PDB file of C-alpha atoms in Angstrom:
ATOM      1  CA  LYS A 430      69.658 106.773  84.533  1.00 68.00           C
ATOM      2  CA  HIS A 431      68.395 110.015  86.101  1.00 68.00           C
ATOM      3  CA  ALA A 432      66.515 112.642  84.140  1.00 67.00           C
ATOM      4  CA  ASN A 433      65.557 115.001  86.938  1.00 63.00           C
ATOM      5  CA  SER A 434      68.069 117.725  86.036  1.00 62.00           C
ATOM      6  CA  GLY A 435      67.377 118.309  82.352  1.00 63.00           C
ATOM      7  CA  GLU A 436      69.136 115.853  80.045  1.00 69.00           C
ATOM      8  CA  PRO A 437      69.232 112.204  81.233  1.00 72.00           C
ATOM      9  CA  HIS A 438      72.480 111.265  82.956  1.00 69.00           C
ATOM     10  CA  LEU A 439      73.950 107.830  83.683  1.00 72.00           C
ATOM     11  CA  TYR A 440      75.101 107.201  87.243  1.00 72.00           C
ATOM     12  CA  SER A 441      77.110 104.364  88.723  1.00 74.00           C
ATOM     13  CA  SER A 442      75.081 101.564  90.271  1.00 76.00           C
ATOM     14  CA  LYS A 443      77.829 100.946  92.858  1.00 84.00           C
ATOM     15  CA  PRO A 444      76.898 101.324  96.542  1.00 88.00           C
ATOM     16  CA  THR A 445      77.196 104.985  97.495  1.00 91.00           C
ATOM     17  CA  LEU A 446      78.903 104.931 100.899  1.00 94.00           C
ATOM     18  CA  LEU A 447      82.402 104.223  99.551  1.00 94.00           C
ATOM     19  CA  PRO A 448      82.368 107.023  96.931  1.00 93.00           C
ATOM     20  CA  THR A 449      81.203 109.377  99.669  1.00 93.00           C
ATOM     21  CA  ALA A 450      84.142 108.351 101.872  1.00 94.00           C
ATOM     22  CA  LEU A 451      86.524 108.646  98.913  1.00 95.00           C
ATOM     23  CA  ALA A 452      85.221 112.160  98.289  1.00 94.00           C
ATOM     24  CA  GLY A 453      86.418 112.983 101.806  1.00 95.00           C
ATOM     25  CA  GLU A 454      89.824 111.503 101.005  1.00 96.00           C
ATOM     26  CA  TYR A 455      89.994 113.572  97.826  1.00 95.00           C
ATOM     27  CA  PHE A 456      89.030 116.701  99.787  1.00 96.00           C
ATOM     28  CA  LEU A 457      91.982 116.167 102.152  1.00 96.00           C
ATOM     29  CA  ILE A 458      94.396 115.497  99.279  1.00 95.00           C
ATOM     30  CA  LYS A 459      93.253 118.663  97.539  1.00 95.00           C
ATOM     31  CA  LYS A 460      93.616 120.746 100.696  1.00 95.00           C
ATOM     32  CA  LEU A 461      97.063 119.339 101.535  1.00 95.00           C
ATOM     33  CA  THR A 462      98.595 119.307  98.031  1.00 94.00           C
ATOM     34  CA  GLY A 463      96.530 121.717  95.948  1.00 94.00           C
ATOM     35  CA  TRP A 464      95.994 118.970  93.359  1.00 95.00           C
ATOM     36  CA  SER A 465      92.617 118.610  91.683  1.00 94.00           C
ATOM     37  CA  LEU A 466      91.117 115.865  89.555  1.00 91.00           C
ATOM     38  CA  ALA A 467      90.654 118.370  86.752  1.00 92.00           C
ATOM     39  CA  GLU A 468      94.248 119.627  86.710  1.00 93.00           C
ATOM     40  CA  GLN A 469      96.332 116.726  88.110  1.00 93.00           C
ATOM     41  CA  PRO A 470      94.230 113.603  87.529  1.00 92.00           C
ATOM     42  CA  PHE A 471      97.146 111.137  87.537  1.00 94.00           C
ATOM     43  CA  GLN A 472      98.673 112.429  90.770  1.00 95.00           C
ATOM     44  CA  VAL A 473      95.304 112.499  92.550  1.00 95.00           C
ATOM     45  CA  VAL A 474      94.116 109.087  91.382  1.00 94.00           C
ATOM     46  CA  ARG A 475      97.437 107.346  92.054  1.00 95.00           C
ATOM     47  CA  THR A 476      97.678 108.912  95.513  1.00 96.00           C
ATOM     48  CA  MET A 477      94.143 107.800  96.324  1.00 96.00           C
ATOM     49  CA  LEU A 478      94.886 104.351  94.934  1.00 95.00           C
ATOM     50  CA  VAL A 479      97.894 103.931  97.220  1.00 95.00           C
ATOM     51  CA  LEU A 480      96.165 105.411 100.276  1.00 96.00           C
ATOM     52  CA  THR A 481      93.051 103.268  99.762  1.00 95.00           C
ATOM     53  CA  ASN A 482      94.187  99.930  98.377  1.00 95.00           C
ATOM     54  CA  VAL A 483      97.615  99.315  99.897  1.00 95.00           C
ATOM     55  CA  PRO A 484      96.358  99.481 103.504  1.00 96.00           C
ATOM     56  CA  ALA A 485      93.397  97.260 102.524  1.00 96.00           C
ATOM     57  CA  VAL A 486      95.672  94.548 101.100  1.00 95.00           C
ATOM     58  CA  VAL A 487      97.983  94.762 104.128  1.00 95.00           C
ATOM     59  CA  VAL A 488      95.055  94.431 106.557  1.00 97.00           C
ATOM     60  CA  ILE A 489      93.682  91.432 104.647  1.00 96.00           C
ATOM     61  CA  LEU A 490      96.993  89.559 104.653  1.00 95.00           C
ATOM     62  CA  VAL A 491      97.990  90.434 108.232  1.00 97.00           C
ATOM     63  CA  LEU A 492      94.628  89.429 109.708  1.00 97.00           C
ATOM     64  CA  LEU A 493      94.446  86.300 107.574  1.00 96.00           C
ATOM     65  CA  SER A 494      97.885  85.300 108.833  1.00 96.00           C
ATOM     66  CA  LYS A 495      96.621  85.691 112.407  1.00 97.00           C
ATOM     67  CA  ILE A 496      93.523  83.598 111.655  1.00 97.00           C
ATOM     68  CA  VAL A 497      95.688  80.964 109.972  1.00 96.00           C
ATOM     69  CA  GLU A 498      97.920  80.809 113.042  1.00 96.00           C
ATOM     70  CA  ILE A 499      94.868  80.190 115.216  1.00 96.00           C
ATOM     71  CA  LEU A 500      93.080  77.675 112.988  1.00 95.00           C
ATOM     72  CA  GLY A 501      95.964  76.070 111.084  1.00 93.00           C
ATOM     73  CA  VAL A 502      97.072  72.576 112.028  1.00 93.00           C
ATOM     74  CA  SER A 503     100.336  72.412 110.072  1.00 95.00           C
ATOM     75  CA  ASP A 504     102.994  74.817 108.848  1.00 94.00           C
ATOM     76  CA  TRP A 505     102.522  73.522 105.292  1.00 95.00           C
ATOM     77  CA  GLY A 506      98.797  74.238 105.440  1.00 94.00           C
ATOM     78  CA  ARG A 507      99.390  77.723 106.814  1.00 95.00           C
ATOM     79  CA  LEU A 508     101.934  78.414 104.082  1.00 95.00           C
ATOM     80  CA  MET A 509      99.558  77.231 101.355  1.00 95.00           C
ATOM     81  CA  VAL A 510      96.686  79.369 102.613  1.00 94.00           C
ATOM     82  CA  MET A 511      98.863  82.478 102.724  1.00 94.00           C
ATOM     83  CA  ALA A 512     100.343  81.727  99.293  1.00 94.00           C
ATOM     84  CA  MET A 513      96.873  81.378  97.789  1.00 92.00           C
ATOM     85  CA  ALA A 514      95.686  84.561  99.509  1.00 90.00           C
ATOM     86  CA  SER A 515      98.721  86.448  98.224  1.00 89.00           C
ATOM     87  CA  PHE A 516      98.977  85.145  94.671  1.00 89.00           C
ATOM     88  CA  GLY A 517      95.911  83.035  93.827  1.00 85.00           C
ATOM     89  CA  THR A 518      93.026  85.477  94.182  1.00 84.00           C
ATOM     90  CA  PHE A 519      91.290  88.134  92.114  1.00 82.00           C
ATOM     91  CA  LEU A 520      91.808  90.565  94.987  1.00 84.00           C
ATOM     92  CA  THR A 521      95.338  91.259  93.795  1.00 84.00           C
ATOM     93  CA  THR A 522      93.977  92.210  90.370  1.00 84.00           C
ATOM     94  CA  PHE A 523      91.419  94.466  92.038  1.00 85.00           C
ATOM     95  CA  ALA A 524      94.251  96.164  93.939  1.00 88.00           C
ATOM     96  CA  VAL A 525      95.371  98.139  90.873  1.00 90.00           C
ATOM     97  CA  VAL A 526      92.105 100.104  90.600  1.00 91.00           C
ATOM     98  CA  ILE A 527      89.904 101.838  93.141  1.00 91.00           C
ATOM     99  CA  ASN A 528      86.857  99.626  93.583  1.00 92.00           C
ATOM    100  CA  ASN A 529      84.391  98.464  96.191  1.00 93.00           C
ATOM    101  CA  HIS A 530      85.297  94.762  96.075  1.00 93.00           C
ATOM    102  CA  LEU A 531      88.719  95.067  97.683  1.00 95.00           C
ATOM    103  CA  ILE A 532      87.425  97.301 100.472  1.00 96.00           C
ATOM    104  CA  ALA A 533      84.527  94.900 101.067  1.00 96.00           C
ATOM    105  CA  ALA A 534      86.994  91.994 101.259  1.00 96.00           C
ATOM    106  CA  MET A 535      89.018  93.884 103.850  1.00 97.00           C
ATOM    107  CA  CYS A 536      85.862  94.497 105.895  1.00 98.00           C
ATOM    108  CA  VAL A 537      84.960  90.798 105.642  1.00 97.00           C
ATOM    109  CA  MET A 538      88.414  89.849 106.903  1.00 97.00           C
ATOM    110  CA  VAL A 539      88.198  92.197 109.900  1.00 98.00           C
ATOM    111  CA  ALA A 540      84.720  90.881 110.769  1.00 98.00           C
ATOM    112  CA  CYS A 541      85.914  87.273 110.487  1.00 97.00           C
ATOM    113  CA  TYR A 542      88.951  88.014 112.647  1.00 98.00           C
ATOM    114  CA  ALA A 543      86.653  89.478 115.307  1.00 98.00           C
ATOM    115  CA  VAL A 544      84.328  86.460 115.384  1.00 97.00           C
ATOM    116  CA  VAL A 545      87.302  84.072 115.485  1.00 97.00           C
ATOM    117  CA  GLN A 546      88.354  85.896 118.645  1.00 97.00           C
ATOM    118  CA  VAL A 547      84.899  85.299 120.117  1.00 97.00           C
ATOM    119  CA  TRP A 548      84.117  81.782 118.888  1.00 96.00           C
ATOM    120  CA  VAL A 549      87.548  80.166 118.776  1.00 96.00           C
ATOM    121  CA  VAL A 550      89.806  82.069 121.150  1.00 96.00           C
ATOM    122  CA  GLY A 551      86.980  82.529 123.660  1.00 95.00           C
ATOM    123  CA  ARG A 552      87.207  86.268 124.209  1.00 95.00           C
ATOM    124  CA  ARG A 553      83.988  87.808 125.455  1.00 94.00           C
ATOM    125  CA  GLU A 554      84.769  91.530 125.435  1.00 95.00           C
ATOM    126  CA  LYS A 555      82.147  93.788 123.856  1.00 96.00           C
ATOM    127  CA  ARG A 556      84.705  95.321 121.502  1.00 97.00           C
ATOM    128  CA  TRP A 557      84.887  92.139 119.422  1.00 97.00           C
ATOM    129  CA  VAL A 558      81.131  92.204 118.873  1.00 97.00           C
ATOM    130  CA  VAL A 559      81.290  95.886 117.949  1.00 98.00           C
ATOM    131  CA  MET A 560      84.148  95.204 115.536  1.00 98.00           C
ATOM    132  CA  ALA A 561      82.307  92.287 113.938  1.00 98.00           C
ATOM    133  CA  GLY A 562      79.100  94.292 113.565  1.00 97.00           C
ATOM    134  CA  LEU A 563      80.847  97.392 112.257  1.00 98.00           C
ATOM    135  CA  PHE A 564      82.900  95.665 109.600  1.00 98.00           C
ATOM    136  CA  ALA A 565      80.267  93.127 108.548  1.00 98.00           C
ATOM    137  CA  SER A 566      77.812  95.982 107.985  1.00 98.00           C
ATOM    138  CA  LEU A 567      80.477  98.017 106.167  1.00 98.00           C
ATOM    139  CA  ALA A 568      81.120  94.993 103.950  1.00 97.00           C
ATOM    140  CA  MET A 569      77.413  94.919 103.095  1.00 96.00           C
ATOM    141  CA  ALA A 570      77.480  98.660 102.427  1.00 95.00           C
ATOM    142  CA  MET A 571      80.361  98.117  99.984  1.00 94.00           C
ATOM    143  CA  ASP A 572      79.071  94.915  98.361  1.00 93.00           C
ATOM    144  CA  LEU A 573      75.404  94.011  98.872  1.00 91.00           C
ATOM    145  CA  PRO A 574      75.836  90.198  98.812  1.00 92.00           C
ATOM    146  CA  CYS A 575      77.815  90.564 102.045  1.00 95.00           C
ATOM    147  CA  GLY A 576      74.452  91.092 103.716  1.00 94.00           C
ATOM    148  CA  LEU A 577      74.338  87.312 104.068  1.00 96.00           C
ATOM    149  CA  LEU A 578      77.597  87.404 106.044  1.00 97.00           C
ATOM    150  CA  LEU A 579      76.154  90.109 108.282  1.00 97.00           C
ATOM    151  CA  ALA A 580      73.059  87.988 108.932  1.00 97.00           C
ATOM    152  CA  VAL A 581      75.023  84.801 109.687  1.00 97.00           C
ATOM    153  CA  LEU A 582      77.505  86.520 111.999  1.00 97.00           C
ATOM    154  CA  GLY A 583      74.733  88.484 113.678  1.00 96.00           C
ATOM    155  CA  ILE A 584      72.669  85.368 114.424  1.00 97.00           C
ATOM    156  CA  GLY A 585      75.744  83.510 115.655  1.00 97.00           C
ATOM    157  CA  LEU A 586      76.800  86.348 117.941  1.00 97.00           C
ATOM    158  CA  LEU A 587      73.237  86.718 119.186  1.00 96.00           C
ATOM    159  CA  PHE A 588      73.373  83.138 120.432  1.00 96.00           C
ATOM    160  CA  THR A 589      76.890  83.515 121.829  1.00 96.00           C
ATOM    161  CA  LEU A 590      76.714  86.987 123.410  1.00 96.00           C
ATOM    162  CA  PRO A 591      73.081  88.141 123.222  1.00 96.00           C
ATOM    163  CA  ARG A 592      73.397  91.204 125.467  1.00 96.00           C
ATOM    164  CA  ALA A 593      76.526  92.576 123.800  1.00 96.00           C
ATOM    165  CA  THR A 594      75.108  91.869 120.343  1.00 96.00           C
ATOM    166  CA  LEU A 595      71.850  93.720 121.010  1.00 97.00           C
ATOM    167  CA  LEU A 596      73.249  96.624 123.054  1.00 97.00           C
ATOM    168  CA  ALA A 597      76.609  97.183 121.344  1.00 96.00           C
ATOM    169  CA  GLY A 598      76.687  95.400 117.987  1.00 96.00           C
ATOM    170  CA  LEU A 599      73.205  96.205 116.694  1.00 97.00           C
ATOM    171  CA  PRO A 600      73.436 100.005 117.178  1.00 97.00           C
ATOM    172  CA  VAL A 601      76.686 100.087 115.192  1.00 98.00           C
ATOM    173  CA  VAL A 602      75.073  98.082 112.387  1.00 97.00           C
ATOM    174  CA  LEU A 603      72.085 100.438 112.342  1.00 98.00           C
ATOM    175  CA  VAL A 604      74.359 103.487 112.053  1.00 98.00           C
ATOM    176  CA  VAL A 605      76.223 101.989 109.071  1.00 97.00           C
ATOM    177  CA  VAL A 606      73.000 100.879 107.373  1.00 96.00           C
ATOM    178  CA  SER A 607      71.543 104.373 107.907  1.00 97.00           C
ATOM    179  CA  LEU A 608      74.610 105.990 106.344  1.00 97.00           C
ATOM    180  CA  SER A 609      74.481 103.594 103.423  1.00 95.00           C
ATOM    181  CA  VAL A 610      70.773 104.128 102.785  1.00 94.00           C
ATOM    182  CA  GLY A 611      71.140 107.871 103.355  1.00 95.00           C
ATOM    183  CA  THR A 612      73.926 108.315 100.819  1.00 93.00           C
ATOM    184  CA  ASN A 613      71.965 106.153  98.374  1.00 90.00           C
ATOM    185  CA  TYR A 614      68.971 108.464  98.797  1.00 91.00           C
ATOM    186  CA  LEU A 615      71.114 111.555  98.248  1.00 89.00           C
ATOM    187  CA  ALA A 616      72.517 110.068  95.042  1.00 83.00           C
ATOM    188  CA  HIS A 617      69.377 108.471  93.577  1.00 81.00           C
ATOM    189  CA  ARG A 618      66.402 109.915  95.485  1.00 82.00           C
ATOM    190  CA  THR A 619      65.284 106.444  96.519  1.00 83.00           C
ATOM    191  CA  LEU A 620      65.939 104.180  99.488  1.00 86.00           C
ATOM    192  CA  LEU A 621      66.294 101.189  97.165  1.00 82.00           C
ATOM    193  CA  PRO A 622      69.694 100.407  95.630  1.00 81.00           C
ATOM    194  CA  PRO A 623      70.099 100.897  91.858  1.00 78.00           C
ATOM    195  CA  TYR A 624      70.170  97.103  91.462  1.00 74.00           C
ATOM    196  CA  ALA A 625      66.435  97.146  92.204  1.00 73.00           C
ATOM    197  CA  PHE A 626      65.844  99.000  88.924  1.00 70.00           C
ATOM    198  CA  ARG A 627      67.151  96.611  86.286  1.00 64.00           C
ATOM    199  CA  ASP A 628      64.420  97.056  83.678  1.00 61.00           C
ATOM    200  CA  ALA A 629      65.543  98.731  80.453  1.00 50.00           C
ATOM    201  CA  GLY A 630      64.742 102.423  80.231  1.00 50.00           C
ATOM    202  CA  GLN A 631      63.900 102.927  83.899  1.00 49.00           C
ATOM    203  CA  ASP A 632      65.012 106.233  85.447  1.00 47.00           C
TER     204      ASP A 632
END
């Protein structure tokens, strides 16, 4: 709750980087179609929903299928994993609303795909480290508990490819973290996430 502009106002405690990116998407939709949230809320929201969530679900399933092909030991096992990912997860229920969880899951999948390329397939190109760092840090920016994933993948890559991790992966992570903290500061005038202020009545 912020009271620095007159009457107290309630603000979302969600991480701020995704809404900032979605504001850019809305800006483009408004420029291209003339629609506004005030005048055409259904058209705008449904367009944003399709443009945001459908690609995220496709990326998750396509990359998971590639990981399953690499790690799977039987066709039946591969089929079961894909069936569960398609029909036995809360992600499909999240797909009908714009939210941070689905986007974070997509980022987790991309990061995991990148580290599978390094650790299992044996690829040593810098781009896989950059991809892992970028999407693991984006996952954390979308859903704070994903910070643990970022730490685990970062430590693992540091042991596997120390030079690439420090010179290519770490700078990308720092940029994403800076954007996340920066947008949080713009929204709440603090570097700490709203989750740090859980006491009743705190502004």
